[in-house]
PDB file of C-alpha atoms and ligand atoms in Angstrom:
ATOM      1  CA  MET A   1     -27.263 -12.487  15.131  1.00  0.00           C
ATOM      2  CA  HIS A   2     -24.206 -10.153  15.522  1.00  0.00           C
ATOM      3  CA  TYR A   3     -21.008 -10.099  17.227  1.00  0.00           C
ATOM      4  CA  SER A   4     -18.007  -7.992  18.022  1.00  0.00           C
ATOM      5  CA  PRO A   5     -15.053  -9.297  15.627  1.00  0.00           C
ATOM      6  CA  ASP A   6     -12.556  -7.981  18.583  1.00  0.00           C
ATOM      7  CA  HIS A   7     -14.199 -10.008  21.101  1.00  0.00           C
ATOM      8  CA  HIS A   8     -15.200 -13.158  19.032  1.00  0.00           C
ATOM      9  CA  ASP A   9     -18.493 -13.298  21.057  1.00  0.00           C
ATOM     10  CA  HIS A  10     -20.477 -15.089  18.402  1.00  0.00           C
ATOM     11  CA  GLY A  11     -21.088 -17.982  20.341  1.00  0.00           C
ATOM     12  CA  LEU A  12     -20.871 -20.256  17.097  1.00  0.00           C
ATOM     13  CA  PRO A  13     -18.462 -23.258  16.959  1.00  0.00           C
ATOM     14  CA  TYR A  14     -15.775 -21.130  14.446  1.00  0.00           C
ATOM     15  CA  ASP A  15     -15.663 -17.484  13.717  1.00  0.00           C
ATOM     16  CA  PRO A  16     -18.126 -17.083  10.418  1.00  0.00           C
ATOM     17  CA  LEU A  17     -16.074 -13.932   9.246  1.00  0.00           C
ATOM     18  CA  LYS A  18     -14.358 -15.451   6.290  1.00  0.00           C
ATOM     19  CA  SER A  19     -17.461 -16.929   5.463  1.00  0.00           C
ATOM     20  CA  LEU A  20     -18.959 -13.983   4.971  1.00  0.00           C
ATOM     21  CA  VAL A  21     -16.498 -12.366   2.351  1.00  0.00           C
ATOM     22  CA  VAL A  22     -16.364 -14.841  -0.216  1.00  0.00           C
ATOM     23  CA  PRO A  23     -15.191 -16.316  -2.505  1.00  0.00           C
ATOM     24  CA  ARG A  24     -11.679 -15.065  -2.172  1.00  0.00           C
ATOM     25  CA  PRO A  25      -9.288 -15.634  -4.684  1.00  0.00           C
ATOM     26  CA  ILE A  26      -6.101 -17.419  -4.079  1.00  0.00           C
ATOM     27  CA  GLY A  27      -2.494 -15.887  -4.922  1.00  0.00           C
ATOM     28  CA  TRP A  28      -0.214 -18.783  -5.189  1.00  0.00           C
ATOM     29  CA  ILE A  29       2.919 -16.800  -4.385  1.00  0.00           C
ATOM     30  CA  SER A  30       6.331 -17.770  -5.757  1.00  0.00           C
ATOM     31  CA  THR A  31       9.572 -15.878  -4.490  1.00  0.00           C
ATOM     32  CA  VAL A  32      13.193 -16.340  -3.961  1.00  0.00           C
ATOM     33  CA  ASP A  33      15.593 -16.092  -1.005  1.00  0.00           C
ATOM     34  CA  GLU A  34      18.643 -14.246  -0.966  1.00  0.00           C
ATOM     35  CA  ARG A  35      20.448 -17.592  -1.841  1.00  0.00           C
ATOM     36  CA  GLY A  36      18.192 -18.320  -5.013  1.00  0.00           C
ATOM     37  CA  GLY A  37      15.775 -20.991  -3.328  1.00  0.00           C
ATOM     38  CA  VAL A  38      12.604 -21.057  -4.791  1.00  0.00           C
ATOM     39  CA  ASN A  39       9.602 -20.642  -2.332  1.00  0.00           C
ATOM     40  CA  LEU A  40       5.896 -21.059  -3.114  1.00  0.00           C
ATOM     41  CA  ALA A  41       2.840 -20.711  -0.730  1.00  0.00           C
ATOM     42  CA  PRO A  42      -1.153 -20.028  -0.957  1.00  0.00           C
ATOM     43  CA  TYR A  43      -2.563 -16.681   0.023  1.00  0.00           C
ATOM     44  CA  SER A  44      -6.318 -16.233  -0.074  1.00  0.00           C
ATOM     45  CA  PHE A  45      -5.994 -12.841   1.756  1.00  0.00           C
ATOM     46  CA  PHE A  46      -5.175 -11.821  -1.782  1.00  0.00           C
ATOM     47  CA  ASN A  47      -6.561  -9.495  -4.528  1.00  0.00           C
ATOM     48  CA  LEU A  48      -6.111  -6.869  -7.249  1.00  0.00           C
ATOM     49  CA  ILE A  49      -6.442  -3.335  -5.584  1.00  0.00           C
ATOM     50  CA  ALA A  50      -5.807  -1.125  -8.747  1.00  0.00           C
ATOM     51  CA  ASP A  51      -5.532  -1.624 -12.446  1.00  0.00           C
ATOM     52  CA  ARG A  52      -4.094   1.837 -13.649  1.00  0.00           C
ATOM     53  CA  PRO A  53      -1.317   0.865 -12.878  1.00  0.00           C
ATOM     54  CA  ALA A  54      -1.871  -2.551 -11.653  1.00  0.00           C
ATOM     55  CA  TYR A  55      -1.194  -3.395  -7.961  1.00  0.00           C
ATOM     56  CA  VAL A  56      -1.942  -6.475  -5.931  1.00  0.00           C
ATOM     57  CA  MET A  57      -1.757  -7.357  -2.572  1.00  0.00           C
ATOM     58  CA  PHE A  58      -1.270 -10.243  -0.202  1.00  0.00           C
ATOM     59  CA  ALA A  59      -1.372 -10.434   3.844  1.00  0.00           C
ATOM     60  CA  SER A  60       0.860 -12.583   5.842  1.00  0.00           C
ATOM     61  CA  ASP A  61      -0.186 -13.878   9.308  1.00  0.00           C
ATOM     62  CA  GLY A  62       3.368 -13.240  11.035  1.00  0.00           C
ATOM     63  CA  ARG A  63       6.550 -13.258   9.312  1.00  0.00           C
ATOM     64  CA  LYS A  64       6.340 -16.142   6.681  1.00  0.00           C
ATOM     65  CA  ASP A  65       8.956 -16.909   4.146  1.00  0.00           C
ATOM     66  CA  SER A  66       6.887 -15.310   1.293  1.00  0.00           C
ATOM     67  CA  LEU A  67       6.975 -11.921   3.100  1.00  0.00           C
ATOM     68  CA  ARG A  68      10.410 -12.268   4.203  1.00  0.00           C
ATOM     69  CA  ASN A  69      11.755 -13.076   0.539  1.00  0.00           C
ATOM     70  CA  VAL A  70       9.454 -10.125  -0.876  1.00  0.00           C
ATOM     71  CA  GLU A  71      11.392  -7.842   1.300  1.00  0.00           C
ATOM     72  CA  VAL A  72      14.888  -9.143   0.772  1.00  0.00           C
ATOM     73  CA  THR A  73      14.683  -9.573  -2.890  1.00  0.00           C
ATOM     74  CA  GLY A  74      11.566  -7.012  -3.686  1.00  0.00           C
ATOM     75  CA  GLU A  75       9.955  -9.216  -6.058  1.00  0.00           C
ATOM     76  CA  PHE A  76       7.116 -11.944  -6.255  1.00  0.00           C
ATOM     77  CA  VAL A  77       4.926 -13.779  -8.729  1.00  0.00           C
ATOM     78  CA  CYS A  78       1.291 -14.210  -8.186  1.00  0.00           C
ATOM     79  CA  ASN A  79       0.444 -17.560  -9.686  1.00  0.00           C
ATOM     80  CA  LEU A  80      -3.455 -18.269 -10.802  1.00  0.00           C
ATOM     81  CA  VAL A  81      -4.427 -21.620  -9.251  1.00  0.00           C
ATOM     82  CA  THR A  82      -6.678 -23.314 -11.635  1.00  0.00           C
ATOM     83  CA  GLU A  83      -8.647 -26.397 -10.989  1.00  0.00           C
ATOM     84  CA  GLU A  84      -5.834 -28.959 -12.187  1.00  0.00           C
ATOM     85  CA  LEU A  85      -3.588 -27.298 -10.008  1.00  0.00           C
ATOM     86  CA  TYR A  86      -5.556 -27.521  -6.882  1.00  0.00           C
ATOM     87  CA  GLU A  87      -3.708 -30.202  -5.183  1.00  0.00           C
ATOM     88  CA  GLN A  88      -0.375 -29.128  -5.766  1.00  0.00           C
ATOM     89  CA  MET A  89      -1.425 -25.379  -4.378  1.00  0.00           C
ATOM     90  CA  MET A  90      -2.897 -27.104  -1.227  1.00  0.00           C
ATOM     91  CA  ALA A  91       0.667 -29.447  -0.867  1.00  0.00           C
ATOM     92  CA  THR A  92       2.623 -26.057  -0.814  1.00  0.00           C
ATOM     93  CA  ALA A  93       0.636 -24.888   2.256  1.00  0.00           C
ATOM     94  CA  ALA A  94       2.472 -27.293   4.480  1.00  0.00           C
ATOM     95  CA  PRO A  95       4.951 -25.510   7.088  1.00  0.00           C
ATOM     96  CA  PHE A  96       8.006 -26.415   5.117  1.00  0.00           C
ATOM     97  CA  PRO A  97      11.087 -25.185   7.188  1.00  0.00           C
ATOM     98  CA  HIS A  98      12.712 -21.982   6.198  1.00  0.00           C
ATOM     99  CA  GLY A  99      15.154 -22.560   3.512  1.00  0.00           C
ATOM    100  CA  GLN A 100      13.233 -25.662   1.953  1.00  0.00           C
ATOM    101  CA  SER A 101      12.108 -25.193  -1.574  1.00  0.00           C
ATOM    102  CA  GLU A 102       8.477 -26.303  -1.844  1.00  0.00           C
ATOM    103  CA  PRO A 103       8.533 -26.889  -5.771  1.00  0.00           C
ATOM    104  CA  GLU A 104      11.628 -29.002  -5.226  1.00  0.00           C
ATOM    105  CA  ARG A 105      10.452 -30.957  -2.613  1.00  0.00           C
ATOM    106  CA  LEU A 106       6.917 -31.506  -4.297  1.00  0.00           C
ATOM    107  CA  GLY A 107       8.380 -31.759  -7.705  1.00  0.00           C
ATOM    108  CA  ILE A 108       6.459 -28.490  -9.066  1.00  0.00           C
ATOM    109  CA  ASP A 109       8.001 -27.599 -12.331  1.00  0.00           C
ATOM    110  CA  MET A 110       8.844 -23.825 -12.377  1.00  0.00           C
ATOM    111  CA  ARG A 111       9.723 -21.747 -15.630  1.00  0.00           C
ATOM    112  CA  PRO A 112      11.590 -18.372 -15.919  1.00  0.00           C
ATOM    113  CA  SER A 113       9.294 -15.222 -15.276  1.00  0.00           C
ATOM    114  CA  ILE A 114       9.660 -12.225 -17.865  1.00  0.00           C
ATOM    115  CA  ARG A 115      10.396  -9.228 -15.816  1.00  0.00           C
ATOM    116  CA  VAL A 116      11.347 -10.624 -12.418  1.00  0.00           C
ATOM    117  CA  ASN A 117      13.823 -13.067 -10.642  1.00  0.00           C
ATOM    118  CA  PRO A 118      11.464 -15.426  -8.906  1.00  0.00           C
ATOM    119  CA  PRO A 119       9.958 -18.191 -11.467  1.00  0.00           C
ATOM    120  CA  THR A 120       6.346 -18.802 -12.450  1.00  0.00           C
ATOM    121  CA  VAL A 121       4.959 -22.141 -11.890  1.00  0.00           C
ATOM    122  CA  ALA A 122       5.159 -23.919 -15.223  1.00  0.00           C
ATOM    123  CA  ALA A 123       1.404 -25.085 -15.446  1.00  0.00           C
ATOM    124  CA  ALA A 124       0.182 -21.942 -14.298  1.00  0.00           C
ATOM    125  CA  ARG A 125      -2.654 -20.250 -16.964  1.00  0.00           C
ATOM    126  CA  ALA A 126      -2.031 -17.023 -15.702  1.00  0.00           C
ATOM    127  CA  SER A 127       0.400 -15.045 -13.666  1.00  0.00           C
ATOM    128  CA  LEU A 128       1.140 -11.501 -12.308  1.00  0.00           C
ATOM    129  CA  GLU A 129       4.625 -10.682 -12.139  1.00  0.00           C
ATOM    130  CA  CYS A 130       5.174  -8.149  -9.277  1.00  0.00           C
ATOM    131  CA  VAL A 131       7.722  -5.687  -7.925  1.00  0.00           C
ATOM    132  CA  HIS A 132       7.549  -4.814  -4.201  1.00  0.00           C
ATOM    133  CA  TYR A 133       6.014  -1.413  -3.564  1.00  0.00           C
ATOM    134  CA  ARG A 134       5.227  -1.351   0.372  1.00  0.00           C
ATOM    135  CA  THR A 135       4.457  -3.948   3.436  1.00  0.00           C
ATOM    136  CA  VAL A 136       2.031  -2.224   5.580  1.00  0.00           C
ATOM    137  CA  ASN A 137       1.662  -3.570   9.291  1.00  0.00           C
ATOM    138  CA  LEU A 138      -1.921  -3.448  10.512  1.00  0.00           C
ATOM    139  CA  PRO A 139      -2.722  -2.021  13.930  1.00  0.00           C
ATOM    140  CA  GLY A 140      -3.841  -4.571  16.575  1.00  0.00           C
ATOM    141  CA  ALA A 141      -6.953  -4.852  18.441  1.00  0.00           C
ATOM    142  CA  ASN A 142      -5.430  -2.621  21.057  1.00  0.00           C
ATOM    143  CA  ASP A 143      -3.631   0.541  19.799  1.00  0.00           C
ATOM    144  CA  ASP A 144      -0.579  -0.020  21.470  1.00  0.00           C
ATOM    145  CA  GLN A 145      -0.045  -3.514  19.649  1.00  0.00           C
ATOM    146  CA  LEU A 146       0.386  -4.327  16.060  1.00  0.00           C
ATOM    147  CA  SER A 147      -1.866  -6.967  14.122  1.00  0.00           C
ATOM    148  CA  PRO A 148       0.210 -10.291  13.164  1.00  0.00           C
ATOM    149  CA  TYR A 149      -0.942  -9.452   9.742  1.00  0.00           C
ATOM    150  CA  GLN A 150       1.392  -7.668   7.438  1.00  0.00           C
ATOM    151  CA  VAL A 151       0.017  -6.721   4.142  1.00  0.00           C
ATOM    152  CA  VAL A 152       2.391  -6.874   1.007  1.00  0.00           C
ATOM    153  CA  ILE A 153       1.682  -4.781  -1.707  1.00  0.00           C
ATOM    154  CA  GLY A 154       3.326  -5.080  -5.324  1.00  0.00           C
ATOM    155  CA  ARG A 155       3.066  -3.155  -8.402  1.00  0.00           C
ATOM    156  CA  VAL A 156       2.218  -5.777 -11.254  1.00  0.00           C
ATOM    157  CA  VAL A 157       4.860  -5.270 -14.098  1.00  0.00           C
ATOM    158  CA  SER A 158       4.159  -8.385 -16.346  1.00  0.00           C
ATOM    159  CA  VAL A 159       0.825 -10.185 -16.994  1.00  0.00           C
ATOM    160  CA  SER A 160       0.951 -13.702 -18.657  1.00  0.00           C
ATOM    161  CA  VAL A 161      -2.256 -15.680 -19.629  1.00  0.00           C
ATOM    162  CA  ASP A 162      -2.665 -18.822 -21.601  1.00  0.00           C
ATOM    163  CA  ASP A 163      -4.231 -18.077 -25.142  1.00  0.00           C
ATOM    164  CA  ALA A 164      -6.568 -20.952 -24.899  1.00  0.00           C
ATOM    165  CA  ALA A 165      -8.218 -19.163 -22.015  1.00  0.00           C
ATOM    166  CA  LEU A 166      -9.508 -16.476 -24.406  1.00  0.00           C
ATOM    167  CA  ASP A 167     -12.544 -16.656 -26.592  1.00  0.00           C
ATOM    168  CA  PRO A 168     -12.130 -15.901 -30.389  1.00  0.00           C
ATOM    169  CA  LYS A 169     -13.038 -12.135 -29.696  1.00  0.00           C
ATOM    170  CA  GLY A 170     -10.135 -11.861 -26.985  1.00  0.00           C
ATOM    171  CA  TYR A 171     -12.166 -12.239 -23.879  1.00  0.00           C
ATOM    172  CA  VAL A 172     -11.079 -14.290 -20.809  1.00  0.00           C
ATOM    173  CA  ARG A 173     -13.552 -16.957 -20.277  1.00  0.00           C
ATOM    174  CA  PRO A 174     -14.054 -18.275 -16.665  1.00  0.00           C
ATOM    175  CA  ASP A 175     -15.242 -21.747 -17.846  1.00  0.00           C
ATOM    176  CA  LEU A 176     -12.105 -22.293 -19.848  1.00  0.00           C
ATOM    177  CA  LEU A 177     -10.024 -20.995 -17.167  1.00  0.00           C
ATOM    178  CA  ARG A 178     -11.725 -22.565 -14.170  1.00  0.00           C
ATOM    179  CA  PRO A 179      -9.914 -20.891 -11.191  1.00  0.00           C
ATOM    180  CA  VAL A 180     -10.321 -22.073  -7.611  1.00  0.00           C
ATOM    181  CA  ALA A 181     -11.245 -19.601  -4.826  1.00  0.00           C
ATOM    182  CA  ARG A 182     -11.609 -20.247  -1.075  1.00  0.00           C
ATOM    183  CA  LEU A 183     -14.872 -20.036   0.957  1.00  0.00           C
ATOM    184  CA  GLY A 184     -15.111 -20.171   4.658  1.00  0.00           C
ATOM    185  CA  TYR A 185     -14.184 -23.052   6.715  1.00  0.00           C
ATOM    186  CA  GLN A 186     -12.349 -25.677   4.585  1.00  0.00           C
ATOM    187  CA  HIS A 187     -14.539 -25.110   1.707  1.00  0.00           C
ATOM    188  CA  TYR A 188     -13.483 -24.297  -2.056  1.00  0.00           C
ATOM    189  CA  ALA A 189     -15.010 -23.418  -5.003  1.00  0.00           C
ATOM    190  CA  ILE A 190     -14.535 -23.398  -8.782  1.00  0.00           C
ATOM    191  CA  ILE A 191     -15.755 -20.764 -10.637  1.00  0.00           C
ATOM    192  CA  GLU A 192     -17.661 -21.931 -13.891  1.00  0.00           C
ATOM    193  CA  ASN A 193     -21.334 -20.505 -13.163  1.00  0.00           C
ATOM    194  CA  THR A 194     -21.147 -17.031 -14.336  1.00  0.00           C
ATOM    195  CA  PHE A 195     -23.539 -14.521 -16.214  1.00  0.00           C
ATOM    196  CA  ALA A 196     -22.929 -10.990 -17.707  1.00  0.00           C
ATOM    197  CA  HIS A 197     -24.643  -7.892 -17.117  1.00  0.00           C
ATOM    198  CA  PRO A 198     -23.918  -4.251 -18.087  1.00  0.00           C
ATOM    199  CA  LEU A 199     -22.958  -1.362 -16.188  1.00  0.00           C
ATOM    200  CA  PRO A 200     -26.119   0.625 -15.057  1.00  0.00           C
ATOM    201  CA  LYS A 201     -26.507   4.012 -17.140  1.00  0.00           C
ATOM    202  CA  ALA A 202     -26.113   6.933 -15.202  1.00  0.00           C
ATOM    203  CA  PRO A 203     -29.724   7.896 -13.598  1.00  0.00           C
ATOM    204  CA  ASP A 204     -31.370  10.742 -15.408  1.00  0.00           C
ATOM    205  CA  HIS A 205     -30.760  13.908 -13.410  1.00  0.00           C
ATOM    206  CA  PRO A 206     -32.685  17.253 -13.725  1.00  0.00           C
ATOM    207  CA  GLU A 207     -30.077  19.556 -12.941  1.00  0.00           C
ATOM    208  CA  ALA A 208     -27.428  17.738 -14.878  1.00  0.00           C
ATOM    209  CA  THR A 209     -25.860  19.755 -17.470  1.00  0.00           C
ATOM    210  CA  SER A 210     -24.125  18.458 -20.555  1.00  0.00           C
TER     211      SER A 210
HETATM  212  C1  LIG B 301      -5.817 -21.851   0.159  1.00  0.00           C
HETATM  213  C2  LIG B 301      -4.717 -21.090   1.305  1.00  0.00           C
HETATM  214  C3  LIG B 301      -4.559 -19.956   1.467  1.00  0.00           C
HETATM  215  C4  LIG B 301      -3.938 -19.233   2.375  1.00  0.00           C
HETATM  216  N1  LIG B 301      -3.917 -17.821   2.605  1.00  0.00           N
HETATM  217  C5  LIG B 301      -3.068 -17.416   3.579  1.00  0.00           C
HETATM  218  C6  LIG B 301      -3.077 -16.187   3.870  1.00  0.00           C
HETATM  219  O1  LIG B 301      -3.807 -15.055   3.261  1.00  0.00           O
HETATM  220  N2  LIG B 301      -2.262 -15.603   4.927  1.00  0.00           N
HETATM  221  C7  LIG B 301      -1.252 -16.363   5.419  1.00  0.00           C
HETATM  222  O2  LIG B 301      -0.340 -16.078   6.337  1.00  0.00           O
HETATM  223  N3  LIG B 301      -1.459 -17.928   5.215  1.00  0.00           N
HETATM  224  C8  LIG B 301      -2.284 -18.446   4.590  1.00  0.00           C
HETATM  225  N4  LIG B 301      -2.335 -19.646   4.200  1.00  0.00           N
HETATM  226  C9  LIG B 301      -1.170 -20.484   4.783  1.00  0.00           C
HETATM  227  C10 LIG B 301       0.110 -20.463   4.173  1.00  0.00           C
HETATM  228  O3  LIG B 301      -0.199 -20.816   2.803  1.00  0.00           O
HETATM  229  C11 LIG B 301       1.103 -21.461   5.000  1.00  0.00           C
HETATM  230  O4  LIG B 301       1.217 -20.941   6.349  1.00  0.00           O
HETATM  231  C12 LIG B 301       2.361 -21.427   4.294  1.00  0.00           C
HETATM  232  O5  LIG B 301       3.167 -22.677   5.008  1.00  0.00           O
HETATM  233  C13 LIG B 301       3.214 -20.375   4.139  1.00  0.00           C
HETATM  234  O6  LIG B 301       4.353 -20.490   3.542  1.00  0.00           O
HETATM  235  P1  LIG B 301       5.689 -19.327   3.403  1.00  0.00           P
HETATM  236  O7  LIG B 301       6.276 -19.555   4.704  1.00  0.00           O
HETATM  237  O8  LIG B 301       6.396 -20.324   2.647  1.00  0.00           O
HETATM  238  O9  LIG B 301       5.349 -18.088   2.976  1.00  0.00           O
HETATM  239  C14 LIG B 301      -3.098 -20.440   3.334  1.00  0.00           C
HETATM  240  C15 LIG B 301      -3.197 -21.588   2.784  1.00  0.00           C
HETATM  241  C16 LIG B 301      -4.166 -21.899   1.975  1.00  0.00           C
HETATM  242  C17 LIG B 301      -4.272 -23.617   2.040  1.00  0.00           C
END
């Protein structure tokens, strides 16, 4: 089957789009508001988009508190959601009224970050501290409209990772970290079944000069 994503003419009970780009990592975004109140919420329209230097993005469906706080204070932290933090992460997705702190309401311990003002989830086994680069408001389905989605791009200025997630040679072991990712509908995955494969070598090219 095929369908137009603008017209949703798939005839299925639910739009399959988000089940087809999987798994999506989850950025558990901590920010502070102008009064210093701490906000924490998950975003799975989230990814690392460059590493030299490092940039991440998350996309907000409307003007949610995380986006608002990033634009007011210019900083955010992406906390990695691992298996043991999954329930707490889900709880922070509830629509808390603006100004109410999810970590405070839910009893989630935070610790000071290294380079930015928003705190880090104390139990997070990895975190990326970020400075706001820019927000991109995507065009909507009709050219005269804007999408409800705004893409927040941040420059990563500090990376933390739990030493216990590294093997003796210094490689991060996904089976030790066990990150949680989002699949389609209401499904999630814990990444544990992984394999290694070297990059292919450049194919021989008769005209290649060296
Ligand atoms: C796993 C997961 C991923 C989510 N991803 C997004 C997302 O990418 N964009 C978005 O706008 N909302 C997303 N949500 C919903 C927000 O987390 C939710 O609206 C939250 O209340 C926003 O909080 P805030 O207003 O404090 O930023 C997600 C929820 C869950 C459970």
